[in-house]
Amino acid sequence: MEAVAADLIALLNGNEPTESFAARLSTLEALPDGLAQKNSLIELARMAMALRHRIEQHEQRERGMLAVIESAQDLAGRLDLSELLKAIVTRARDLLRAHLCWLTIYDADIGEFKVVVADGAIAQRTGQMTAKRKRGVAGVVMSTRLPFATPDYLHDNRFVHDSALDDIFRDEGVMALVGAPLIWDEQVIGLLFVADRYHRTHTALNVSILCTLATHAAVAINNAQAFADAQSALEKAERARVELEQHARDVQDAVEAHERLTSLLAKGASLGELCQSIAQLLQGSILVLDEAHQVIARASAPGYTGTAAHAYEPYGPHSAALTQALRDSRQAGRSMLAYDSGGEICRANAVIGGDGMLGAVLLFRREDMRDISVRTFERSSSVIGVVLLSQERIEASKSRDVSALLQSLISPRQGEPALTRDRADRFGLDLSQPMTLMLVELEQGEPGATARRLRGGLAPQAAVLDEVDGVLAFVCQASRARELAQAFGDFARREIGPAYRGVVSRAAQGAAEMPVLYASLRRALSVLARLGIRGRILAQNELALYSVLFETQDPGSLHTFLESTIGAVVDHDRRRGSQLAATLLVYLDNHQNAKTTAAHLAIHVNTVRQRLATIEGLIGQWEEATRALEIHVALRLWSIGAADGRSALDAR
C-alpha cells in the first residue's frame, strides 16, 4: 500500500502524463480479487488520476491566462497590425493545440470574409480563402454573433455548405472546426478559426480563450484603423499647412512680380527687358510672337538649360497644336498648354489688342506651374500686350506715312511734289537722286505682317517699304539696290524659305518715272509666276521683253510656246545629259558666231558645229530670222527657269 502511494506521488511530482496514471490503474485492476487492499489501491490510483487531471486543467487555464496577457501586451506594444494578428493566430493555435488556425476580416464591398493570416496550413489556397456571409460556419457566427464549433465540418448539416470551401477543407484534411467572432461596435468585423484534422470536441475553456483572443484581434483591427485615420488626419493637416505656407509665398511672389512689371512698364522698358524679367520670375524661356507666329522677342532665365524655345519654328511640327491652343486661349481669356517638346511644356497665351490679336506669349518650362504662377504669367502677358499695342500704334502711324509716300510715288496720278518730297525726307529718301523700285510677291503669309517685320531693321537706310496691292514694294536710293536685295534674301532664308519671287527695276532718275516702272515690274512678276520662278529676285532688264510678250499668257500657253520651239532640244538634254540648249543660247547671243561660241564655252569649234547639227536634226531648219528670234526668246525664258533648277517645261 505504501509503495503504491509513493509511486503515485512520484508520478504527480514528476508531472507525468495521464497515460502513466492509466497504466498504474490497469496494473492494480489486474491484481487477484482476493487481495485484501485491491479496492483501496484502485481507489487511490483513481484519486491520483483525478488530481493529475485537475492539475492539467489548472495548467491549461494558466496557459490561457498567460496567452491572454501576452496578447493584451501585444495590443499595447505593437503598432504593426499584420504582425499583431499573426501573433494572435499563432498563440491561438499553440494554446488550443490545433493543427491550423486562420483569421478573416469582413470586406463590406464584396460581402465576404477574406483570410488575412493563416498558420499551419498545408495547401497554398487555404491562406487565400473567402467565405460568404450566409454560408458555412461564417454564416452561423455572423448571424448569431456567438462562437460555433463542429466536430465534423464536412458532414455537419446545421449550416449551408460552400462547395469551394468544402474542397479546400478536403485538401487540407480539416474535420473539427471552431469559429469565434471579432465584434466591434455591435458589428462582426471578422472571424477567428481553429481546426483539426481529426474529430475533436473543444472544452468551454478553449472556446472562451478563443473568443478572448478574437476580441483582442477586433481591438487591434479597430486600433489600427483609428491609428491610420489619425495618421491620415495628421498628414492632411501637415499638407494643408505646407500648402498654406506655399500659397502665402506664391501670393507674395505674385505681388512682387506685379510691382516689378508695373515699374518696368512705367519706366518705358523695352520688350526684351520685359521678357527677361518674366523669364526670371517664372524660371523658364519666353518667346513673344507677332500675329504671324514670328518671334519678335525672346529671353531665358539664368541657368535654365531648356532648348525647346530655340527649336521653335513658326510653321514647324507643333504649329497645329500651337494654333489650336491660341484659339482656345483667345476664347477663354486664359493661357493654355500647347504641346510638349523634348520634356519641356509650352504654355501659350494669346495677346489681344482692340478687336484683333496682337500676337502671343509662349512660356517653356520643364514642368507646369501652380495656378497662382499661371495667373502671374497671364498678367505678364497683359503687360506685354500693352507694349505691343503701343508699338502697333507707332508702327501704324509710320505705316500710314510710308503707304502714303509709296502711293504718291507709284500712282499714275502722283500727289503734290512738295508734300511727297517732305514725306521722303522724313525717311531719308532723296527724290533728287536716282532711285530703285523692287517688288516681291509672297506665296504664303500676310504681306502686311511681313512688311512690319522687315521695317524692324532689315531694310537698309534711305529705304521705304510697305504692302501695295498684295505685294511688297521697296523704294531706295539706286546706290543701295544691291544691299536691299541682299538684305531681303537673308531675311527670306531665315523666315520664309523659297516661297517668293521678285523684280528689281532699273535706276529711275526722278519720281515721274516710278509709275511706269511699277506697271512694268507687275508685268514681270506675272511672267516669273508663269515660269515657276521661286526664291529669286531678278533684274528688270532680264525680263523687259518677256513681260511685254507674255504678260497676258497663262502658264499653259507659255508651256505650249516653249514646247513648240525648244521642247525637243530640252528633252534631248534631259535624257542624254547633253548641253544642246545652252550651246544654242550662247551661239545666238554671239550673233551666230561658232568660234566665239566655242571660246565662250571652252570647247572646240567642231564640237559647236556638231551640236548645232544635232539641234537641226531635232527641230529642223531654224536659221531663218523669224524662227531664230522665236527660238532665242524661248531659250532666254528657259534659261531664267533653268537657273532656278526648273522651267515651264517641267510642268509636263
CSV table of C-alpha atoms in Angstrom, one decimal, residues 36 50 81 85 98 120 144 169 181 214 297 301 315 340 400 414 417 433 457 473 503 543 546 570 573 599 616 634 640:
chain,number,residue,atom,x,y,z
A,36,ALA,CA,-7.3,-7.5,0.8
A,50,ALA,CA,-8.3,12.9,-10.8
A,81,LEU,CA,-1.4,45.2,-37.5
A,85,LEU,CA,-2.7,39.4,-36.0
A,98,ALA,CA,-4.8,22.8,-33.1
A,120,GLY,CA,-0.3,25.6,-40.0
A,144,THR,CA,-25.7,34.7,-34.1
A,169,PHE,CA,-11.1,21.7,-46.4
A,181,PRO,CA,-16.5,36.3,-33.9
A,214,ALA,CA,-10.8,37.1,-31.1
A,297,ALA,CA,11.5,88.9,-78.7
A,301,ALA,CA,16.1,82.7,-67.0
A,315,TYR,CA,5.4,76.6,-89.2
A,340,ASP,CA,5.3,69.1,-75.1
A,400,ARG,CA,0.4,105.2,-92.9
A,414,GLN,CA,1.1,111.4,-108.3
A,417,PRO,CA,5.5,117.1,-105.4
A,433,GLN,CA,18.9,111.2,-106.6
A,457,GLY,CA,15.7,96.8,-89.3
A,473,ALA,CA,7.1,97.3,-102.5
A,503,VAL,CA,12.0,92.0,-109.6
A,543,LEU,CA,12.5,90.4,-118.2
A,546,TYR,CA,9.2,88.9,-121.9
A,570,VAL,CA,15.5,70.3,-123.8
A,573,ASP,CA,19.5,67.3,-122.9
A,599,ALA,CA,35.7,80.2,-126.9
A,616,GLU,CA,18.9,71.0,-136.6
A,634,ALA,CA,12.3,80.7,-125.8
A,640,ILE,CA,15.6,82.0,-116.5
